[in-house]
Tab-separated table of C-alpha atoms and ligand atoms in Angstrom:
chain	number	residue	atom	x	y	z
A	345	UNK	CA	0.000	0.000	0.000
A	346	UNK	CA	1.631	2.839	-1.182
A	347	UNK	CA	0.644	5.957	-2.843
A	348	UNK	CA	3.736	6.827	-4.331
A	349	UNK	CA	3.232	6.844	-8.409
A	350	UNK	CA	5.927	3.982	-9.019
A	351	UNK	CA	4.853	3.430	-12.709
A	352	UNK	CA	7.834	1.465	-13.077
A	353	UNK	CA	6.135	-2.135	-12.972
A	354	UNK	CA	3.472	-0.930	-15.115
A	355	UNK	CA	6.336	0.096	-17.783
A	356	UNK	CA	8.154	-3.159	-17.519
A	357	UNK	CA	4.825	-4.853	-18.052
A	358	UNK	CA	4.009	-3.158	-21.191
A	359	UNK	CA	7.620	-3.291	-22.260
A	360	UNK	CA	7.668	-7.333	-22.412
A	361	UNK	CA	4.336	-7.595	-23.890
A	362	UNK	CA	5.477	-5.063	-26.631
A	363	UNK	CA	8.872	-7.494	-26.657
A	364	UNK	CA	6.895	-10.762	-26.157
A	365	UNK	CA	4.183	-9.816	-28.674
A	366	UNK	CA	0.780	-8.239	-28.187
A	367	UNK	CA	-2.095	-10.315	-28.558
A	368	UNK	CA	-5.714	-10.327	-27.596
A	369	UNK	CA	-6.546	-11.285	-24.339
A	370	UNK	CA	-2.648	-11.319	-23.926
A	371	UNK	CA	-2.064	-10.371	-20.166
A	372	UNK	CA	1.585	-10.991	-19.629
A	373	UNK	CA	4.721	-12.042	-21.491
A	374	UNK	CA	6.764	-15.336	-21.136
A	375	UNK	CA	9.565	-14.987	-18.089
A	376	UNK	CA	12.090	-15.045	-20.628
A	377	UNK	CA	10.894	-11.524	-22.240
A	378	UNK	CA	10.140	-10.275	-18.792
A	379	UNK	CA	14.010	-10.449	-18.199
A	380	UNK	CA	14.827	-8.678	-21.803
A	381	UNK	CA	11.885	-5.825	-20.596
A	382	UNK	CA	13.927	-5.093	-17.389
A	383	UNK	CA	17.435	-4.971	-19.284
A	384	UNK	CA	15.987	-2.940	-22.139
A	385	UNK	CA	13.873	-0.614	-19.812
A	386	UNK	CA	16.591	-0.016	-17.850
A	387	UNK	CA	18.901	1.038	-21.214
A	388	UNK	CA	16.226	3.043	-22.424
A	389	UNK	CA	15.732	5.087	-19.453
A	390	UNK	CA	19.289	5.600	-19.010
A	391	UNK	CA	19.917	9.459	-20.377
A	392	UNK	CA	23.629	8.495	-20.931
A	393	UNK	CA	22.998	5.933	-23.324
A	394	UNK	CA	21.423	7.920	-26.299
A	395	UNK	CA	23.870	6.931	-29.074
A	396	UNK	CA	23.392	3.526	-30.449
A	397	UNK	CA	20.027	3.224	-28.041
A	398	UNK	CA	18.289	1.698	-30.873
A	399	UNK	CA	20.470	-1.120	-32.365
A	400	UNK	CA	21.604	-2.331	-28.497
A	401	UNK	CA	17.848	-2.480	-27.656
A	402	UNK	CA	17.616	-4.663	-30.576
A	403	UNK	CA	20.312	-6.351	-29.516
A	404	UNK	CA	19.423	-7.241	-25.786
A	405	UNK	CA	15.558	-8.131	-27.129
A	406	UNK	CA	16.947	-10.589	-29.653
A	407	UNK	CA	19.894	-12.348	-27.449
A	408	UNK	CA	22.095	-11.743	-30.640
A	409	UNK	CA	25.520	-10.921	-30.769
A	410	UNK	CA	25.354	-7.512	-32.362
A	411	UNK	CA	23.314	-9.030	-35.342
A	412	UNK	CA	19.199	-8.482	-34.316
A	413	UNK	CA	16.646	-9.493	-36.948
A	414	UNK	CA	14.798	-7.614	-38.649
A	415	UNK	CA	11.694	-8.534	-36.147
A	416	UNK	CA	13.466	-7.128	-32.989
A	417	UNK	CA	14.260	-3.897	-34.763
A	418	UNK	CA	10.532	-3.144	-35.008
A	419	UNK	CA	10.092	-4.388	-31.437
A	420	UNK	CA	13.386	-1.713	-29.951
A	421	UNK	CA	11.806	0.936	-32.341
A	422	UNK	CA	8.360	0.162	-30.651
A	423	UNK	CA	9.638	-0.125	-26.797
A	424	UNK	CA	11.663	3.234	-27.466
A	425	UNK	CA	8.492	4.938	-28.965
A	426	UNK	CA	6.379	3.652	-26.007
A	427	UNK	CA	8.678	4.315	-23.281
A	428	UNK	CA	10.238	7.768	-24.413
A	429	UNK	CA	6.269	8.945	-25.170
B	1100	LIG	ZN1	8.076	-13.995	-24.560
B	1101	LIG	ZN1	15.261	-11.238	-33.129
């Protein structure tokens, strides 16, 4: 019980269905995107980081090695869109 806006678990939420994929009825992403919401939230929020933000969220949401697919480029441009909004 707190009344203290902490909109931060709502914004992970969001951020691993937008990284999981939205669907109807959809409620919550697999635990596996839930850990790639709180790496790439915390990147994206992170003022320092505003060079390269786009292709390192792709990164991190894909598990590549510097090569995301095509896919998780359109999920990082999403998640940055959402959470800079
Ligand atoms: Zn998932
Ligand atoms: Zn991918």
């Amino acid at each position: 019980m707190s009344t203290v806006t902490d909109t931060r678990p709502v914004v992970l939420r969001e951020a691993s269905l937008t990284i999981c994929g939205r669907r109807e009825g959809k409620t919550r992403a697999c635990n596996s995107c839930l850990r790639k919401a709180d790496a790439a939230v915390r990147m994206a929020t992170e003022p320092s980081l505003n060079t390269a933000l786009l292709p390192r969220l792709a990164d991190v949401i894909c598990g590549s090695a510097g090569h995301p697919c095509p896919a998780c480029w359109e999920k990082a441009t999403t998640l940055l869109l959402e959470l800079r909004a």
